[in-house]
Amino acid sequence: MNICHLTSVHPAEDIRIFVKECRYLQQSGFDTSLIVSNSETYVKDGVKIVGVEVNATNRYMRILKGPMRVYKKALEIDADAYHFHDPELLPVGLLLKRKGKKVIYDVHEDVPEQVLSKEWIPAFLRHSISTLVKRIERFASSRFDAVVTATPTINDRFKTYNKNSVIIHNFPITNELITEDLPSSQDQKKTAIYIGGITKLRGIVEMVDALEVVNQTAPVTLTLAGKFSPESLEEQVKKQNGWKYVHNAGWLNREQVKSYLGQAFVGLVLLHPEPRYTVSYPIKLFEYMSAGIPVIASNFPLWKEIVEESQCGLCVDPLNIEEIAKAILWFNENPEEAKRLGKNGREAILKKYSWENEAARLVELYKNL
């Protein structure tokens, strides 16, 4: 079976699309390609990455030009099945269906909920656009051969549009971030870590402020591994008093992420209580667990259930700086207990939250098609 994945938004070696889905499908015997906007064309791990030039000067031009460039290239590849990853490609999916192709929509996020907090969309238009997006998703998804969703909450909605909706969680690859032996408490530097996109809604302001409080008691640094969005946010955060305790590593490749995780004594995932976040499964939470370090997570009911069941960390109010600081200090002062909780998290990944289990369901979906 010749499978072609499509994205006009994500990078060529996106973790979910390329590293997990495309590579695993190729390893499972499917002839797999990936069309990506503004990428080189090359082969990696057997997957054919096909770049298309979009040359968009802004987000609006990308949405206008990108999908049709991707569609034209998709027709050239002439695959048996197409698997696309961006809501702006919904019209492309419908056009491919009219060509008699098998089409799968991969829903990473609850887009109607996302729209409500998008700063680049004028506030007075957000509710109308959110409603419109939901209607478009309902119309298009009912015509596709399958829908893949990243969380149970998203799947509950899409199941009402298309009975062939399957949850494929974005869990870590079992051995990707796990070292042979967990670092001992003496080996770990007094460094907390945050990996992922850096935004206000993901808690960067509170994390930096908490570091200022922590350092009144103990010398602890925070490593940031990701990009600021918008870029101007970095300059704002640098004005906070706690910034002097921050090491901004920037965007890291997977080997670098693994290295930095191995140096940390706790991982932070302190997203704000936005509706779309409270029902999400944050990949960074599972990556910390996979690396064998304990977590400090937002106290959303879904996240608390995961953390408490796995006994891998603490949950706090992500808007309460004192509570965040207190949790960081607790892990700093209890290194052996931190190590035990980190080990619990790693065992939970091996038993329950591994990508390999999810990938098996993805392969089964294709075989059923």
Short mmCIF file of C-alpha atoms in Angstrom, two decimals:
data_model
loop_
_atom_site.label_atom_id
_atom_site.label_comp_id
_atom_site.label_asym_id
_atom_site.label_seq_id
_atom_site.Cartn_x
_atom_site.Cartn_y
_atom_site.Cartn_z
CA MET A 1 0.00 0.00 0.00
CA ASN A 2 1.33 3.41 -1.01
CA ILE A 3 0.63 5.97 1.71
CA CYS A 4 1.19 9.72 1.44
CA HIS A 5 1.08 12.02 4.48
CA LEU A 6 0.43 15.73 3.91
CA THR A 7 1.22 18.84 5.95
CA SER A 8 1.35 22.52 5.05
CA VAL A 9 2.13 23.67 8.60
CA HIS A 10 4.45 21.24 10.37
CA PRO A 11 8.21 20.79 9.77
CA ALA A 12 9.53 17.88 7.74
CA GLU A 13 10.69 15.88 10.76
CA ASP A 14 7.77 16.65 13.05
CA ILE A 15 7.68 14.25 15.99
CA ARG A 16 4.13 12.93 15.56
CA ILE A 17 3.97 12.99 11.77
CA PHE A 18 7.44 11.87 10.69
CA VAL A 19 9.25 10.37 13.67
CA LYS A 20 6.28 8.36 14.91
CA GLU A 21 3.69 7.79 12.20
CA CYS A 22 5.60 7.88 8.90
CA ARG A 23 8.67 5.99 10.14
CA TYR A 24 6.60 3.31 11.85
CA LEU A 25 4.39 2.82 8.79
CA GLN A 26 7.50 2.48 6.60
CA GLN A 27 8.98 -0.05 9.03
CA SER A 28 5.68 -1.96 8.94
CA GLY A 29 5.94 -2.50 5.19
CA PHE A 30 3.98 0.44 3.77
CA ASP A 31 5.55 2.56 1.01
CA THR A 32 5.40 5.92 2.80
CA SER A 33 5.95 9.48 1.61
CA LEU A 34 5.43 12.87 3.26
CA ILE A 35 4.63 16.12 1.44
CA VAL A 36 5.82 19.19 3.37
CA SER A 37 5.64 22.90 2.60
CA ASN A 38 8.97 24.71 2.20
CA SER A 39 11.19 21.68 2.70
CA GLU A 40 13.98 20.01 0.78
CA THR A 41 13.21 16.72 -0.96
CA TYR A 42 15.12 13.79 0.49
CA VAL A 43 14.79 10.28 1.91
CA LYS A 44 15.22 9.52 5.60
CA ASP A 45 14.69 6.16 7.30
CA GLY A 46 13.06 4.94 4.09
CA VAL A 47 10.42 7.70 4.09
CA LYS A 48 10.36 9.92 1.00
CA ILE A 49 10.06 13.55 2.14
CA VAL A 50 8.79 15.70 -0.73
CA GLY A 51 9.10 19.46 -0.39
CA VAL A 52 6.81 21.96 -2.10
CA GLU A 53 7.62 25.67 -2.29
CA VAL A 54 4.92 27.96 -0.94
CA ASN A 55 6.71 31.33 -0.53
CA ALA A 56 4.02 32.82 1.69
CA THR A 57 4.85 36.17 3.24
CA ASN A 58 2.39 35.72 6.12
CA ARG A 59 -0.04 33.24 7.70
CA TYR A 60 -2.97 34.31 5.51
CA MET A 61 -1.04 33.82 2.27
CA ARG A 62 0.13 30.41 3.48
CA ILE A 63 -3.46 29.34 4.08
CA LEU A 64 -4.41 30.56 0.60
CA LYS A 65 -1.45 29.16 -1.35
CA GLY A 66 -0.20 26.18 0.63
CA PRO A 67 -3.09 23.72 0.27
CA MET A 68 -3.22 23.89 -3.54
CA ARG A 69 0.54 23.41 -3.85
CA VAL A 70 0.27 20.38 -1.58
CA TYR A 71 -2.71 19.05 -3.57
CA LYS A 72 -0.91 19.29 -6.92
CA LYS A 73 2.07 17.38 -5.53
CA ALA A 74 -0.25 14.79 -3.97
CA LEU A 75 -1.77 14.08 -7.38
CA GLU A 76 1.70 13.57 -8.85
CA ILE A 77 2.53 10.96 -6.20
CA ASP A 78 -0.74 9.10 -6.92
CA ALA A 79 -0.84 7.20 -3.61
CA ASP A 80 -3.46 4.68 -2.54
CA ALA A 81 -4.22 6.55 0.68
CA TYR A 82 -3.66 10.11 1.85
CA HIS A 83 -3.28 11.06 5.51
CA PHE A 84 -3.33 14.81 6.20
CA HIS A 85 -2.56 16.70 9.41
CA ASP A 86 -3.80 20.29 9.15
CA PRO A 87 -7.35 21.69 9.15
CA GLU A 88 -6.43 24.03 6.31
CA LEU A 89 -6.01 20.89 4.17
CA LEU A 90 -9.65 19.80 4.62
CA PRO A 91 -10.51 21.02 1.07
CA VAL A 92 -7.55 18.98 -0.23
CA GLY A 93 -8.92 15.91 1.52
CA LEU A 94 -12.30 16.40 -0.13
CA LEU A 95 -10.71 16.85 -3.57
CA LEU A 96 -8.70 13.65 -3.10
CA LYS A 97 -11.87 11.78 -2.11
CA ARG A 98 -13.47 12.91 -5.40
CA LYS A 99 -10.49 11.30 -7.13
CA GLY A 100 -11.44 7.99 -5.51
CA LYS A 101 -8.61 7.97 -2.95
CA LYS A 102 -8.70 6.74 0.63
CA VAL A 103 -8.40 9.78 2.92
CA ILE A 104 -7.62 10.07 6.64
CA TYR A 105 -7.81 13.28 8.68
CA ASP A 106 -5.38 13.37 11.64
CA VAL A 107 -6.70 15.76 14.29
CA HIS A 108 -3.89 16.85 16.63
CA GLU A 109 -5.78 19.60 18.47
CA ASP A 110 -9.32 20.78 19.18
CA VAL A 111 -9.18 23.50 16.53
CA PRO A 112 -12.53 25.24 17.33
CA GLU A 113 -11.31 25.65 20.92
CA GLN A 114 -7.89 26.80 19.71
CA VAL A 115 -9.46 29.56 17.61
CA LEU A 116 -10.98 31.11 20.73
CA SER A 117 -7.52 31.97 22.09
CA LYS A 118 -5.65 32.77 18.85
CA GLU A 119 -4.20 36.26 19.29
CA TRP A 120 -3.75 36.78 15.54
CA ILE A 121 -7.53 36.45 15.01
CA PRO A 122 -9.48 39.61 15.98
CA ALA A 123 -11.35 38.93 19.22
CA PHE A 124 -14.75 39.88 17.80
CA LEU A 125 -14.39 37.24 15.05
CA ARG A 126 -13.19 34.28 17.16
CA HIS A 127 -16.56 32.80 18.15
CA SER A 128 -17.91 33.03 14.61
CA ILE A 129 -14.77 31.46 13.13
CA SER A 130 -14.78 28.74 15.81
CA THR A 131 -18.37 27.81 14.92
CA LEU A 132 -17.56 27.85 11.20
CA VAL A 133 -14.50 25.61 11.68
CA LYS A 134 -16.59 23.08 13.63
CA ARG A 135 -19.19 22.97 10.85
CA ILE A 136 -16.54 22.52 8.18
CA GLU A 137 -14.90 19.70 10.17
CA ARG A 138 -18.28 17.99 10.57
CA PHE A 139 -19.10 18.23 6.86
CA ALA A 140 -15.68 17.10 5.63
CA SER A 141 -14.95 14.41 8.22
CA SER A 142 -18.19 12.58 7.51
CA ARG A 143 -16.92 12.01 3.96
CA PHE A 144 -13.45 10.69 4.82
CA ASP A 145 -12.56 7.02 5.18
CA ALA A 146 -11.24 7.50 8.72
CA VAL A 147 -10.36 10.11 11.32
CA VAL A 148 -7.39 9.79 13.67
CA THR A 149 -7.58 11.84 16.88
CA ALA A 150 -4.98 12.56 19.55
CA THR A 151 -7.21 12.54 22.65
CA PRO A 152 -10.44 10.91 23.88
CA THR A 153 -12.20 14.29 24.12
CA ILE A 154 -11.48 15.12 20.49
CA ASN A 155 -12.47 11.61 19.47
CA ASP A 156 -15.83 11.90 21.23
CA ARG A 157 -16.70 14.82 18.97
CA PHE A 158 -15.45 13.28 15.74
CA LYS A 159 -17.13 9.97 16.47
CA THR A 160 -20.42 11.80 15.94
CA TYR A 161 -19.19 12.84 12.47
CA ASN A 162 -17.48 9.62 11.38
CA LYS A 163 -17.91 6.23 13.07
CA ASN A 164 -14.43 5.22 11.90
CA SER A 165 -12.66 7.58 14.32
CA VAL A 166 -9.67 6.13 16.17
CA ILE A 167 -7.63 7.52 19.06
CA ILE A 168 -3.87 7.45 18.45
CA HIS A 169 -2.31 9.07 21.51
CA ASN A 170 0.89 11.05 21.08
CA PHE A 171 2.81 8.95 23.61
CA PRO A 172 6.64 8.71 23.59
CA ILE A 173 8.62 6.10 21.69
CA THR A 174 9.60 3.70 24.45
CA ASN A 175 13.40 3.89 24.26
CA GLU A 176 13.91 7.28 22.64
CA LEU A 177 14.52 9.32 25.79
CA ILE A 178 15.40 6.57 28.25
CA THR A 179 19.03 6.09 29.21
CA GLU A 180 20.44 2.74 30.27
CA ASP A 181 20.46 3.79 33.91
CA LEU A 182 18.63 6.60 35.62
CA PRO A 183 21.04 9.33 36.77
CA SER A 184 21.73 9.24 40.49
CA SER A 185 20.69 12.16 42.62
CA GLN A 186 24.34 13.22 42.91
CA ASP A 187 24.75 13.30 39.12
CA GLN A 188 21.74 15.51 38.51
CA LYS A 189 22.37 19.23 38.53
CA LYS A 190 19.90 21.40 40.39
CA THR A 191 18.14 22.14 37.15
CA ALA A 192 14.43 22.08 36.39
CA ILE A 193 13.46 21.78 32.72
CA TYR A 194 10.68 22.81 30.38
CA ILE A 195 10.56 21.52 26.80
CA GLY A 196 8.12 22.64 24.11
CA GLY A 197 6.65 25.81 22.69
CA ILE A 198 7.14 28.80 24.98
CA THR A 199 4.04 30.99 25.34
CA LYS A 200 2.20 32.85 28.09
CA LEU A 201 -0.59 30.26 28.06
CA ARG A 202 2.00 27.51 28.56
CA GLY A 203 3.11 29.19 31.78
CA ILE A 204 6.44 30.83 30.98
CA VAL A 205 5.74 33.94 33.10
CA GLU A 206 4.80 31.90 36.16
CA MET A 207 7.76 29.53 35.76
CA VAL A 208 10.28 32.37 35.67
CA ASP A 209 8.65 34.15 38.60
CA ALA A 210 8.70 30.88 40.58
CA LEU A 211 12.46 30.58 39.97
CA GLU A 212 12.96 33.94 41.67
CA VAL A 213 11.09 32.65 44.75
CA VAL A 214 12.95 29.32 44.72
CA ASN A 215 16.36 31.02 44.66
CA GLN A 216 15.60 32.86 47.86
CA THR A 217 16.00 29.41 49.47
CA ALA A 218 18.15 27.27 47.16
CA PRO A 219 20.20 27.71 43.95
CA VAL A 220 18.07 26.19 41.20
CA THR A 221 18.12 26.98 37.48
CA LEU A 222 15.52 26.42 34.78
CA THR A 223 16.42 25.14 31.32
CA LEU A 224 14.06 26.17 28.51
CA ALA A 225 14.13 24.03 25.37
CA GLY A 226 11.89 25.49 22.70
CA LYS A 227 10.94 28.61 20.76
CA PHE A 228 9.19 31.70 22.07
CA SER A 229 5.89 32.59 20.41
CA PRO A 230 5.56 35.36 19.58
CA GLU A 231 9.27 36.17 19.41
CA SER A 232 8.64 39.45 21.21
CA LEU A 233 7.62 37.48 24.31
CA GLU A 234 11.25 36.58 24.96
CA GLU A 235 12.18 40.23 25.49
CA GLN A 236 9.26 40.65 27.90
CA VAL A 237 10.24 37.60 29.95
CA LYS A 238 13.89 38.70 30.10
CA LYS A 239 12.75 41.69 32.16
CA GLN A 240 11.49 39.42 34.95
CA ASN A 241 13.75 39.14 37.99
CA GLY A 242 13.80 35.35 37.77
CA TRP A 243 15.33 35.37 34.26
CA LYS A 244 18.86 35.42 35.67
CA TYR A 245 18.25 31.83 36.83
CA VAL A 246 17.15 30.67 33.36
CA HIS A 247 19.23 28.90 30.72
CA ASN A 248 17.53 29.41 27.35
CA ALA A 249 18.76 26.50 25.21
CA GLY A 250 16.47 27.31 22.28
CA TRP A 251 15.15 24.69 19.89
CA LEU A 252 16.85 21.30 20.36
CA ASN A 253 16.99 18.12 18.30
CA ARG A 254 15.93 14.86 19.92
CA GLU A 255 19.42 13.83 21.02
CA GLN A 256 19.93 17.22 22.64
CA VAL A 257 16.55 16.96 24.37
CA LYS A 258 17.56 13.58 25.75
CA SER A 259 20.83 15.02 27.04
CA TYR A 260 19.19 17.95 28.79
CA LEU A 261 16.51 15.74 30.32
CA GLY A 262 19.28 13.59 31.77
CA GLN A 263 20.65 16.62 33.62
CA ALA A 264 17.34 17.73 35.18
CA PHE A 265 15.86 16.79 38.54
CA VAL A 266 12.26 17.73 37.63
CA GLY A 267 10.22 18.56 34.53
CA LEU A 268 7.62 21.34 34.40
CA VAL A 269 4.36 21.23 32.45
CA LEU A 270 2.32 24.18 33.78
CA LEU A 271 -0.15 25.09 31.06
CA HIS A 272 -2.91 27.53 31.96
CA PRO A 273 -6.46 26.20 32.51
CA GLU A 274 -7.63 26.88 28.96
CA PRO A 275 -10.47 24.54 27.87
CA ARG A 276 -8.35 22.97 25.13
CA TYR A 277 -5.48 22.28 27.54
CA THR A 278 -7.51 20.79 30.38
CA VAL A 279 -8.62 17.88 28.18
CA SER A 280 -5.31 17.41 26.32
CA TYR A 281 -2.62 14.79 26.75
CA PRO A 282 0.58 16.90 26.86
CA ILE A 283 3.44 15.09 25.17
CA LYS A 284 5.99 16.85 27.39
CA LEU A 285 4.44 15.24 30.48
CA PHE A 286 4.99 11.78 29.01
CA GLU A 287 8.46 12.69 27.75
CA TYR A 288 9.53 13.66 31.27
CA MET A 289 8.13 10.36 32.52
CA SER A 290 9.91 8.50 29.72
CA ALA A 291 13.22 10.12 30.67
CA GLY A 292 12.76 8.99 34.27
CA ILE A 293 12.41 12.42 35.89
CA PRO A 294 9.49 13.42 38.12
CA VAL A 295 6.98 16.04 37.00
CA ILE A 296 5.28 19.15 38.30
CA ALA A 297 2.05 19.45 36.33
CA SER A 298 -1.04 21.62 36.19
CA ASN A 299 -3.76 20.31 38.50
CA PHE A 300 -6.31 19.59 35.76
CA PRO A 301 -8.45 16.53 36.67
CA LEU A 302 -7.22 14.53 33.67
CA TRP A 303 -3.55 15.29 34.38
CA LYS A 304 -3.95 14.64 38.12
CA GLU A 305 -5.38 11.23 37.33
CA ILE A 306 -2.32 10.34 35.22
CA VAL A 307 0.23 11.72 37.70
CA GLU A 308 -1.40 10.26 40.80
CA GLU A 309 -2.10 6.87 39.24
CA SER A 310 1.52 6.64 38.06
CA GLN A 311 2.87 8.22 41.30
CA CYS A 312 5.34 10.22 39.22
CA GLY A 313 5.12 13.78 40.54
CA LEU A 314 3.06 16.62 41.97
CA CYS A 315 0.16 18.67 40.59
CA VAL A 316 -0.17 22.38 41.38
CA ASP A 317 -2.24 25.40 40.46
CA PRO A 318 -0.34 26.66 37.37
CA LEU A 319 -1.29 30.26 38.17
CA ASN A 320 -0.01 30.11 41.76
CA ILE A 321 3.67 31.09 41.79
CA GLU A 322 4.18 30.22 45.46
CA GLU A 323 2.71 26.76 44.93
CA ILE A 324 4.96 26.12 41.92
CA ALA A 325 8.03 27.30 43.86
CA LYS A 326 7.13 25.12 46.85
CA ALA A 327 6.89 22.04 44.61
CA ILE A 328 10.27 22.76 42.97
CA LEU A 329 11.87 23.18 46.38
CA TRP A 330 10.34 19.91 47.61
CA PHE A 331 11.98 17.96 44.78
CA ASN A 332 15.24 19.85 45.34
CA GLU A 333 15.25 18.93 49.03
CA ASN A 334 14.14 15.30 48.54
CA PRO A 335 16.41 13.89 45.80
CA GLU A 336 15.89 10.21 46.64
CA GLU A 337 12.12 10.59 46.63
CA ALA A 338 12.39 12.50 43.36
CA LYS A 339 14.37 9.62 41.90
CA ARG A 340 11.72 7.13 43.06
CA LEU A 341 8.90 9.14 41.47
CA GLY A 342 10.92 9.48 38.26
CA LYS A 343 11.39 5.72 38.14
CA ASN A 344 7.63 5.24 38.63
CA GLY A 345 6.98 7.49 35.65
CA ARG A 346 9.35 5.52 33.46
CA GLU A 347 7.67 2.25 34.43
CA ALA A 348 4.26 3.74 33.57
CA ILE A 349 5.52 4.60 30.09
CA LEU A 350 6.80 1.07 29.55
CA LYS A 351 3.55 -0.50 30.74
CA LYS A 352 0.85 1.89 29.54
CA TYR A 353 1.87 5.08 27.73
CA SER A 354 4.15 3.91 24.90
CA TRP A 355 3.96 4.88 21.23
CA GLU A 356 4.40 1.26 20.18
CA ASN A 357 0.92 0.39 21.47
CA GLU A 358 -0.58 3.35 19.62
CA ALA A 359 1.29 2.55 16.40
CA ALA A 360 -0.14 -0.96 16.35
CA ARG A 361 -3.64 0.55 16.18
CA LEU A 362 -2.55 2.87 13.36
CA VAL A 363 -1.29 -0.07 11.31
CA GLU A 364 -4.53 -1.95 11.99
CA LEU A 365 -6.50 1.05 10.73
CA TYR A 366 -4.60 0.99 7.44
CA LYS A 367 -5.02 -2.75 7.06
CA ASN A 368 -8.77 -2.34 7.51
CA LEU A 369 -8.81 0.30 4.78
#
